[in-house]
Amino acid sequence: MEEKVFTVLDIDYVDKIGLNTIILKDVDGNLPKIAAGQFMMVGMRENNVKLLLRPYTIAEVDYKQSTVTILVEIRGAGSRRLVEECQRIMCLKESQRYVRDLPNTIRGILPLGRGWTIKDIEKGERILIVSGGAGRASVGYLREELEKKGIETYILMGMKGITKEGKKIKEEDRIYITTEDGSLGFKGRVTDHPMLEGKFDRVYACGPRGMLRALTEKIGRRAPLMEVSLDNIMLCGVGVCLCCAEKLTDGRNVRVCKEGPVFNVKELGWI
Amino acid sequence: MMRVKIGGIEFKNPVIAASGTFGYGLEYKELVDIEGLGGFVTKSITLKGREGNGYPRGVETEGGMLNAVGLQNEGVEHFIKEIWTKIKDCETEIIVSIAGSSVEEYTECARQIGEVKGIKGIEVNISCPNVKEGGMQFGRDVKMTEGVVKAIREVYKKTMIVKLSPNVTDITEIARAAEGGGADALTAINTVLGMAVDIRSQKPKLSTVTGGLSGPCIKPIALRCVWEVYNAVKIPVIGVGGIKDWQDVVEFMLAGASAVQVGMYNFAMPTVTTDIASDLEMYFTQKRIESVSELIGAMKMF
Ligand SMILES: Cc1cc2nc3c(=O)[nH]c(=O)nc-3n(C[C@H](O)[C@H](O)[C@H](O)COP(=O)(O)O)c2cc1C
């Protein structure tokens, strides 16, 4: 892990699915190697009321451009400030008044945590990636890494609903979408989607705890391997504060930021 | 210029990372130049391992954070065998924090630590607000404080620092009790009791309902405690609570701190301790301050 300085390359604030897509460019231009499922702690140069960095899944990586993409859902003061700050930096850049000085940058510590287990996948395995809400951040990079190895994936993404601007997300081959309001794809929750009746060798899932639990019930018992990524509240992100602890089936409390955020559901005792 | 001696330990500068916020020094290795630190205090260790409290254990609040970790650690034996061997060659001073729920646990833990060559000192945590038994109970009672400190002193001969709780009626009587029991120095303060409620779920934000508050929001409380303790005892005081930059450190020293610890701010800015140490050095040079002692308790009364 290392601490790096980023500038904002783009912020897509019209993503009305509720997520802000932020592309951060590493100022030094030498990103460390990042595995699918790892995350970064993101913070501002100038802290005010909210001081701590926030964990975000690394949703996309572009080593050539030295950029990482994060999807930020505004949940509270910290995430709101981060989005506002990125917008401010973008506006400054667009108005040509941008100087690459310190306050106009974003701080990030990366890569953090243990990502998805994908090393041992064999060709021909049927892989399913499921996301709920902001868990969508986990889908893209994982899928890309798998496709690089020549492995096909099925994707199921659940969201509350989308608006006109969100229409660029669409169902394609092997990509299924559910919306609670029926504005796109299957109307209902991810766990209601008929595709889950199929047989999969591995399931990777990221989303709210309730969804992960229901999904484990529904499909986790049948799949030889199911992994989930947890989003416990993290304060330090590097394993020292012990606040993000998750209790495993063997009774141990482990750190989601260090031993996770990806866990085999069998370790979690949700089955 | 920046050197400071506390008990038998000489720190190369007065900036120390606080217990529970720097792990065992291993976690931040990749982000922080440990040699730039005056020292660090380990996460508190107990005689037997503890699993700590349930999740959620921490939440950010205005200008700070609440935690209710509950002293999760793998016990003193594991520390000595598995951790100490990995960190003992760090180019900085390491103080081992110990905690317990009975006098016997404290003394046995201290005795075992005392047998390890190379460990120069302990910080006795009698101020943890997040455990049902022991912890802060000791630090809230004059007799219990004196009792536990005395008992540890009998079995532990190297530097003993006692960490005080702000959650008391009069911190000076606890400070005097610890001094009377044989402490070489005092650390003030541990976290301040607090709580937070989620108005949507209408549930507390911590599994234990209440927890310990830390960060810049507690700085005035910590400063007041340091000043009161400084005026009540003769042994050195280590100031901690809300420190984020070199100006804060100077403030604590003027109020009576011989050295300082930085806690929560490590999370916000992992390099904060080494940044402060180098900023402080610059300040000393500019102001022609030759030794830390020129600042300690130098606050002018109008
Ligand atoms: C997550 C967390 C864990 C802590 N654990 C311990 C501990 O194990 N032992 C201890 O003596 N103090 C512990 N503390 C208290 C700190 O060492 C320090 O006294 C307190 O946080 C105030 O300083 P600050 O405002 O700079 O954080 C902990 C604090 C935090 C935030």
XYZ file of C-alpha atoms and ligand atoms in Angstrom:
604
model
C 0.000 0.000 0.000
C 1.117 3.550 -0.509
C -0.239 7.052 -0.101
C -0.634 8.905 -3.396
C -1.843 12.228 -4.677
C -4.547 12.318 -7.319
C -6.120 14.901 -9.487
C -9.681 14.575 -10.724
C -9.873 13.613 -14.369
C -13.609 13.404 -14.611
C -16.698 13.371 -12.479
C -19.919 12.211 -13.978
C -22.523 13.870 -11.824
C -25.449 13.056 -14.046
C -25.473 9.414 -13.092
C -28.933 9.555 -11.563
C -28.713 5.985 -10.434
C -27.436 7.705 -7.386
C -23.763 7.037 -7.913
C -21.165 9.608 -8.853
C -18.475 8.177 -11.065
C -15.163 9.791 -10.225
C -12.005 9.195 -12.229
C -8.850 9.973 -10.289
C -5.507 10.402 -11.980
C -2.346 9.528 -10.121
C -0.205 12.667 -10.286
C 3.049 10.665 -10.309
C 1.747 8.368 -12.991
C 2.839 5.089 -11.467
C -0.078 3.224 -10.001
C 0.744 0.159 -7.955
C -0.710 -3.174 -9.065
C -4.336 -3.434 -8.004
C -6.341 -6.664 -7.765
C -10.071 -6.869 -8.448
C -11.988 -6.416 -5.213
C -9.387 -4.260 -3.506
C -10.278 -0.799 -2.290
C -8.712 2.564 -1.531
C -9.110 5.113 1.218
C -9.919 8.500 -0.257
C -9.589 11.850 1.428
C -9.282 15.515 0.784
C -6.257 17.744 1.078
C -8.011 20.073 3.410
C -10.070 18.393 6.020
C -12.785 20.191 7.869
C -15.642 18.745 9.854
C -15.237 15.216 8.592
C -11.640 14.232 8.953
C -11.345 10.613 8.064
C -10.684 9.074 4.690
C -13.449 6.955 3.206
C -13.153 3.487 1.703
C -14.170 3.051 -1.933
C -13.953 -0.053 -4.081
C -11.641 0.442 -7.022
C -14.170 0.095 -9.818
C -11.844 0.450 -12.778
C -8.113 0.733 -13.330
C -6.287 2.129 -16.307
C -2.562 1.643 -15.881
C -1.706 3.421 -19.144
C -3.512 6.563 -18.079
C -2.708 5.985 -14.403
C -6.305 6.369 -13.380
C -8.618 4.645 -10.974
C -12.373 5.009 -10.967
C -14.540 5.008 -7.880
C -18.315 5.143 -7.576
C -19.461 7.375 -4.785
C -22.916 7.165 -3.312
C -23.806 10.168 -1.222
C -24.651 8.732 2.168
C -23.538 11.408 4.582
C -21.378 14.440 5.137
C -18.110 12.726 4.200
C -19.195 11.418 0.801
C -21.042 14.647 0.014
C -17.918 16.666 0.726
C -15.835 14.379 -1.446
C -18.191 14.719 -4.410
C -18.372 18.492 -3.963
C -14.628 18.724 -3.745
C -14.168 16.688 -6.930
C -16.720 18.896 -8.684
C -14.877 21.978 -7.490
C -11.578 20.651 -8.797
C -13.203 19.791 -12.145
C -14.766 23.256 -12.454
C -11.417 24.865 -11.718
C -9.769 22.757 -14.382
C -12.432 23.559 -16.945
C -12.164 27.270 -16.249
C -8.419 27.107 -16.907
C -7.730 28.534 -13.510
C -6.468 25.229 -12.298
C -3.032 25.079 -10.812
C -1.678 21.770 -9.800
C -1.157 22.832 -6.231
C -1.867 20.773 -3.199
C -5.382 21.810 -2.214
C -6.580 20.922 -5.679
C -5.807 17.279 -5.260
C -7.315 14.220 -3.650
C -5.398 11.888 -1.358
C -5.625 8.153 -1.682
C -4.124 5.125 0.044
C -4.117 2.039 -2.132
C -4.390 -0.798 -2.837
C -5.993 -2.132 0.314
C -7.537 -5.386 1.452
C -7.906 -8.829 -0.054
C -9.711 -9.036 -3.398
C -11.715 -11.779 -5.091
C -10.313 -15.289 -5.423
C -9.904 -15.634 -9.160
C -6.484 -17.210 -9.649
C -7.687 -20.795 -9.707
C -10.657 -20.398 -12.064
C -10.701 -22.849 -14.948
C -11.999 -22.169 -18.436
C -15.571 -23.221 -18.849
C -16.620 -22.437 -15.290
C -19.893 -20.580 -15.065
C -19.303 -17.376 -13.165
C -21.977 -15.085 -11.772
C -21.336 -11.582 -10.471
C -24.198 -9.982 -8.555
C -24.417 -6.427 -7.302
C -26.936 -4.400 -5.392
C -26.906 -0.590 -5.357
C -23.435 0.846 -4.829
C -22.093 -2.713 -4.965
C -22.033 -2.090 -8.698
C -18.568 -0.651 -8.148
C -17.308 -4.205 -7.767
C -18.577 -5.502 -11.101
C -16.589 -3.834 -13.873
C -12.994 -4.495 -12.874
C -13.724 -8.048 -11.773
C -15.409 -8.806 -15.070
C -12.532 -7.263 -16.991
C -9.928 -9.279 -15.110
C -11.887 -12.462 -15.744
C -12.370 -11.726 -19.419
C -8.649 -11.115 -19.748
C -8.227 -14.714 -18.700
C -10.796 -15.736 -21.302
C -13.498 -16.450 -18.776
C -17.094 -15.528 -19.523
C -19.202 -13.992 -16.816
C -22.886 -13.548 -16.144
C -23.778 -10.318 -14.461
C -26.840 -9.415 -12.461
C -27.143 -5.870 -11.206
C -29.924 -4.635 -8.970
C -30.855 -1.011 -8.492
C -33.743 1.057 -7.196
C -34.518 2.527 -10.592
C -32.954 4.629 -13.290
C -33.809 7.855 -15.029
C -33.206 9.048 -18.581
C -29.549 9.793 -17.956
C -29.058 6.365 -16.530
C -30.238 4.692 -19.704
C -26.700 4.167 -20.881
C -26.701 1.215 -18.574
C -28.461 -1.468 -20.545
C -29.041 -5.169 -20.622
C -26.712 -6.915 -23.006
C -25.566 -10.418 -23.592
C -25.159 -12.057 -20.192
C -25.881 -8.793 -18.388
C -29.160 -8.741 -16.482
C -30.664 -5.854 -14.610
C -33.379 -5.600 -12.025
C -34.976 -2.385 -10.860
C -37.360 -2.074 -7.970
C -39.566 0.348 -9.923
C -39.343 -1.549 -13.207
C -37.697 1.323 -15.079
C -35.219 -1.075 -16.630
C -34.961 -4.839 -16.958
C -36.705 -7.140 -14.569
C -39.020 -5.480 -12.050
C -38.146 -6.572 -8.552
C -35.099 -7.367 -6.492
C -31.984 -9.163 -7.653
C -32.904 -12.141 -5.542
C -36.186 -12.487 -7.449
C -34.535 -12.744 -10.864
C -35.250 -16.046 -12.647
C -31.671 -16.331 -13.883
C -30.669 -17.313 -10.354
C -32.348 -20.665 -10.989
C -29.394 -21.491 -13.242
C -26.327 -23.407 -12.131
C -23.126 -21.512 -11.407
C -19.695 -22.678 -10.326
C -18.833 -19.424 -8.614
C -20.801 -16.488 -7.344
C -19.226 -13.142 -6.467
C -21.543 -10.651 -4.808
C -21.399 -7.138 -3.443
C -24.235 -5.097 -2.019
C -26.239 -4.452 1.124
C -26.059 -7.092 3.827
C -29.732 -8.057 3.465
C -29.248 -8.741 -0.221
C -26.086 -10.766 0.395
C -27.877 -12.849 2.978
C -30.895 -13.506 0.729
C -28.611 -14.348 -2.162
C -26.608 -16.758 -0.033
C -29.859 -18.503 0.914
C -30.989 -18.635 -2.656
C -27.873 -19.654 -4.513
C -24.919 -19.835 -2.140
C -25.778 -23.335 -0.926
C -25.701 -24.734 -4.444
C -22.634 -22.964 -5.751
C -19.279 -24.610 -4.956
C -17.849 -21.177 -4.184
C -19.522 -17.961 -3.197
C -17.687 -14.853 -2.129
C -19.109 -11.589 -0.873
C -17.539 -8.189 -0.357
C -18.537 -6.460 2.888
C -18.865 -2.737 3.488
C -18.494 -2.523 7.265
C -17.779 0.964 8.596
C -14.045 1.552 8.358
C -12.178 4.339 10.075
C -8.495 3.699 9.359
C -8.707 1.252 6.440
C -5.281 -0.224 7.120
C -5.948 -2.601 9.989
C -5.083 -0.633 13.094
C -8.311 0.711 14.581
C -10.136 -2.656 14.679
C -13.491 -0.942 14.166
C -14.628 -2.837 11.050
C -14.499 -6.212 12.794
C -16.629 -9.070 11.448
C -17.254 -12.220 13.460
C -16.381 -15.430 11.614
C -17.899 -18.869 12.173
C -14.871 -19.867 14.252
C -15.623 -17.049 16.682
C -12.722 -14.829 15.674
C -13.237 -11.150 15.007
C -11.340 -10.233 11.863
C -10.732 -6.895 10.189
C -12.801 -6.383 7.044
C -10.194 -3.883 5.788
C -7.324 -6.347 6.082
C -8.587 -9.942 6.092
C -11.446 -8.812 3.798
C -13.348 -7.059 2.352
C -13.923 -10.258 0.344
C -14.943 -13.332 2.330
C -16.079 -16.803 1.446
C -19.673 -17.011 2.735
C -18.739 -20.224 4.547
C -16.401 -18.201 6.783
C -19.219 -15.842 7.612
C -21.687 -18.463 8.673
C -24.476 -16.959 6.659
C -25.299 -20.321 5.067
C 17.236 19.765 20.693
C 14.127 17.655 20.405
C 15.227 14.880 22.750
C 13.119 14.187 25.788
C 13.548 11.734 28.628
C 10.596 10.072 30.308
C 11.498 7.675 33.093
C 14.364 5.658 31.715
C 13.473 6.134 28.096
C 15.045 8.736 25.877
C 12.871 9.682 22.915
C 14.542 11.329 19.928
C 11.602 13.691 19.665
C 8.479 14.245 21.745
C 5.956 12.917 19.200
C 4.614 9.452 19.994
C 1.807 7.494 18.318
C -0.970 6.687 20.816
C -2.135 3.249 21.862
C -4.786 1.659 19.688
C -4.172 3.964 16.768
C -0.883 2.606 15.460
C -1.419 -1.128 15.829
C 1.897 -2.766 16.621
C 3.849 -0.513 14.320
C 3.690 -3.029 11.495
C 0.510 -1.845 9.853
C 1.776 1.629 9.006
C 5.247 0.488 7.993
C 4.578 1.049 4.315
C 3.135 4.535 4.826
C 5.158 6.069 7.641
C 8.891 6.359 8.230
C 8.850 4.859 11.680
C 12.349 6.169 12.446
C 10.990 9.711 12.247
C 8.775 9.059 15.251
C 9.733 9.661 18.854
C 8.079 6.345 19.565
C 4.800 4.502 19.561
C 2.606 2.805 22.132
C 1.219 -0.578 21.138
C -2.454 -1.475 21.169
C -3.317 -2.461 24.762
C -2.480 -6.065 25.575
C -4.210 -8.219 28.152
C -3.064 -11.402 29.877
C -5.407 -13.615 27.851
C -6.612 -12.790 24.355
C -9.891 -10.897 23.997
C -12.297 -10.820 21.068
C -13.535 -7.332 21.839
C -17.058 -5.982 21.374
C -19.564 -6.642 18.597
C -19.865 -4.610 15.416
C -20.435 -1.657 14.976
C -17.456 -0.511 16.981
C -16.659 2.855 15.532
C -18.201 5.873 13.916
C -16.996 9.267 12.814
C -18.572 12.195 14.642
C -18.187 15.947 14.336
C -14.464 16.634 14.563
C -13.700 13.220 15.943
C -14.777 9.638 16.301
C -16.275 7.225 18.778
C -14.877 3.758 19.308
C -15.890 0.731 21.306
C -13.316 -1.806 20.207
C -13.089 -3.336 23.677
C -9.390 -4.199 23.843
C -9.346 -6.856 21.125
C -5.916 -8.499 21.189
C -4.381 -11.943 21.222
C -2.884 -11.893 24.695
C 0.544 -11.211 26.145
C 2.113 -14.549 25.201
C 1.203 -14.102 21.552
C 2.529 -10.559 21.695
C 5.900 -11.628 23.074
C 6.311 -14.603 20.735
C 4.770 -13.396 17.494
C 4.757 -9.615 17.513
C 7.624 -8.357 19.616
C 10.090 -10.446 17.611
C 8.945 -8.660 14.458
C 9.094 -5.120 15.809
C 11.948 -5.158 18.301
C 14.457 -3.791 15.798
C 12.356 -0.755 14.856
C 14.427 2.429 14.980
C 12.108 4.058 17.483
C 11.034 3.673 21.103
C 8.284 1.139 21.689
C 6.104 1.268 24.773
C 3.856 -1.673 25.481
C 0.375 -0.804 26.686
C -1.183 -3.253 29.131
C -4.737 -3.562 30.439
C -6.691 -5.985 32.602
C -9.852 -6.648 34.539
C -8.173 -7.513 37.853
C -5.021 -6.519 39.725
C -3.642 -10.013 39.139
C -4.123 -9.718 35.394
C -2.282 -6.406 35.302
C 0.594 -7.655 37.430
C 0.992 -10.964 35.600
C 0.931 -9.162 32.259
C 3.496 -6.627 33.486
C 5.686 -9.363 34.946
C 5.793 -11.232 31.636
C 6.551 -8.053 29.697
C 9.245 -7.221 32.262
C 11.065 -10.444 31.444
C 11.453 -9.529 27.790
C 14.825 -8.052 27.027
C 14.583 -4.875 25.030
C 11.163 -3.670 26.170
C 12.004 -0.473 28.013
C 8.636 0.536 29.326
C 4.925 -0.027 29.731
C 1.902 2.220 29.675
C -0.709 0.995 32.108
C -4.159 1.555 30.665
C -6.507 2.046 33.621
C -8.774 4.207 31.540
C -10.373 2.093 28.781
C -14.083 2.949 28.722
C -15.058 0.021 26.496
C -14.867 -3.036 28.707
C -17.410 -4.224 31.262
C -14.908 -5.216 33.921
C -11.733 -3.460 34.890
C -10.354 -0.879 32.501
C -11.699 2.498 33.469
C -13.055 1.166 36.790
C -9.487 1.243 38.078
C -8.813 4.703 36.780
C -11.931 6.196 38.325
C -11.150 5.324 41.907
C -8.285 6.726 43.956
C -7.760 3.583 46.043
C -8.004 1.215 43.094
C -5.570 3.339 41.089
C -3.026 3.402 43.845
C -3.551 -0.315 44.497
C -3.023 -1.470 40.939
C -0.100 0.869 40.271
C 1.640 -0.209 43.482
C 1.125 -3.883 42.681
C 2.580 -3.455 39.193
C 5.488 -1.446 40.565
C 6.441 -4.374 42.762
C 6.838 -6.714 39.814
C 7.895 -4.280 37.104
C 11.108 -2.353 37.505
C 11.486 -0.566 34.188
C 9.671 2.598 33.089
C 5.998 2.598 34.038
C 3.654 5.194 32.611
C 0.029 5.298 33.793
C -2.682 6.448 31.418
C -5.475 8.465 32.975
C -9.149 8.798 32.152
C -10.843 12.179 31.777
C -14.124 10.603 32.899
C -13.591 11.410 36.554
C -14.675 14.096 38.958
C -11.164 15.189 39.827
C -8.286 13.996 37.677
C -5.684 15.419 40.059
C -6.489 12.992 42.867
C -6.171 10.037 40.489
C -2.904 11.489 39.166
C -1.526 11.810 42.681
C -2.626 8.276 43.502
C -0.738 6.949 40.465
C 2.323 8.972 41.390
C 2.067 7.704 44.951
C 1.833 4.149 43.660
C 5.155 4.565 41.924
C 4.429 5.654 38.351
C 7.345 7.228 36.480
C 5.093 9.332 34.265
C 1.446 9.902 33.429
C -0.388 9.993 30.117
C -3.465 12.194 29.891
C -5.962 11.479 28.448
C -7.706 8.368 27.246
C -11.001 8.782 25.369
C -13.961 10.768 26.666
C -17.231 8.868 27.180
C -19.762 9.675 24.506
C -22.490 8.284 22.258
C -24.243 8.721 18.930
C -27.706 7.696 17.696
C -28.827 6.917 14.163
C -32.080 8.817 13.760
C -33.234 6.679 10.832
C -33.049 3.319 12.572
C -33.396 5.004 15.970
C -30.630 2.737 17.216
C -27.317 3.634 18.850
C -24.421 3.832 16.400
C -22.212 1.639 18.596
C -23.037 -1.912 19.672
C -22.156 -0.921 23.228
C -24.338 2.231 23.072
C -21.633 4.394 24.649
C -17.995 4.532 23.622
C -14.835 6.588 23.728
C -14.611 9.900 21.912
C -11.319 11.037 20.428
C -10.005 13.484 17.853
C -9.757 17.285 17.612
C -13.128 17.725 19.331
C -11.636 16.583 22.672
C -8.524 18.744 22.557
C -9.721 21.414 25.001
C -10.691 18.737 27.512
C -7.321 17.017 27.141
C -5.453 20.280 27.469
C -7.311 21.155 30.648
C -6.539 17.712 32.082
C -2.833 18.002 31.226
C -2.605 21.390 32.858
C -4.373 20.192 36.020
C -2.241 17.047 36.247
C 0.976 18.979 35.560
C 0.224 21.214 38.490
C -0.644 18.296 40.774
C 2.351 15.970 40.344
C 6.126 16.056 39.981
C 6.502 13.296 37.393
C 6.351 14.076 33.653
C 3.017 14.248 31.849
C 2.473 12.993 28.301
C -0.335 14.931 26.632
C -2.802 13.249 24.298
C -6.190 14.148 22.891
C -7.021 15.753 19.583
C -3.521 16.568 18.408
C -3.263 17.109 14.651
C -0.375 19.532 14.026
C 2.718 21.108 15.563
C 0.777 24.067 16.937
C -1.291 21.662 19.014
C 1.910 20.125 20.354
C 3.290 23.493 21.409
C -0.015 24.216 23.126
C 0.168 20.954 25.076
C 3.760 21.626 26.074
C 2.960 25.114 27.303
C 0.205 23.545 29.405
C 2.693 21.142 30.932
C 3.233 18.157 28.642
C 6.782 16.799 28.356
C 5.855 14.779 25.292
C 2.698 14.119 23.309
C 0.832 11.299 21.666
C -1.240 11.431 18.515
C -4.234 9.122 18.218
C -7.134 9.420 15.839
C -5.340 11.745 13.456
C -3.138 8.870 12.323
C -6.235 7.588 10.538
C -6.919 10.899 8.806
C -3.298 11.474 7.840
C -0.992 8.498 8.337
C 2.138 10.657 8.149
C 0.862 13.113 10.772
C 3.329 12.082 13.495
C 6.454 12.406 11.383
C 5.098 15.590 9.764
C 4.606 17.098 13.220
C 8.081 16.037 14.322
C 9.753 17.784 11.403
C 7.528 20.873 11.653
C 8.298 21.088 15.341
C 11.999 20.927 14.663
C 11.644 23.846 12.289
C 9.726 25.798 14.907
C 12.411 25.097 17.520
C 15.134 26.250 15.143
C 13.313 29.417 14.194
C 12.473 30.304 17.772
C 15.955 29.283 18.901
C 14.506 26.871 21.411
C 17.332 24.664 22.574
C 15.460 22.052 24.489
C 11.913 20.830 24.910
C 12.155 21.720 28.598
C 12.040 25.437 27.739
C 8.433 24.989 26.682
C 7.124 22.546 29.247
C 4.644 24.324 31.489
C 5.880 27.693 30.245
C 2.385 29.091 29.838
C 2.369 32.692 31.030
C -0.314 33.639 33.506
C -1.288 37.061 32.143
C -9.762 3.168 17.666
C -9.085 3.561 18.950
C -8.574 2.566 19.770
C -7.949 2.894 20.967
N -7.429 1.904 21.743
C -6.739 2.216 22.876
C -6.120 1.207 23.650
O -6.132 0.020 23.339
N -5.467 1.597 24.779
C -5.368 2.885 25.166
O -4.751 3.173 26.192
N -5.956 3.871 24.449
C -6.626 3.562 23.309
N -7.197 4.573 22.564
C -7.126 5.964 23.041
C -5.989 6.742 22.388
O -4.737 6.180 22.687
C -6.008 8.218 22.838
O -5.813 8.267 24.226
C -7.316 8.913 22.517
O -7.793 8.491 21.256
C -7.204 10.427 22.507
O -6.283 10.893 21.553
P -6.713 11.424 20.093
O -7.759 12.441 20.271
O -5.447 11.929 19.490
O -7.244 10.236 19.359
C -7.843 4.254 21.362
C -8.355 5.235 20.527
C -8.951 4.927 19.326
C -9.479 6.032 18.450
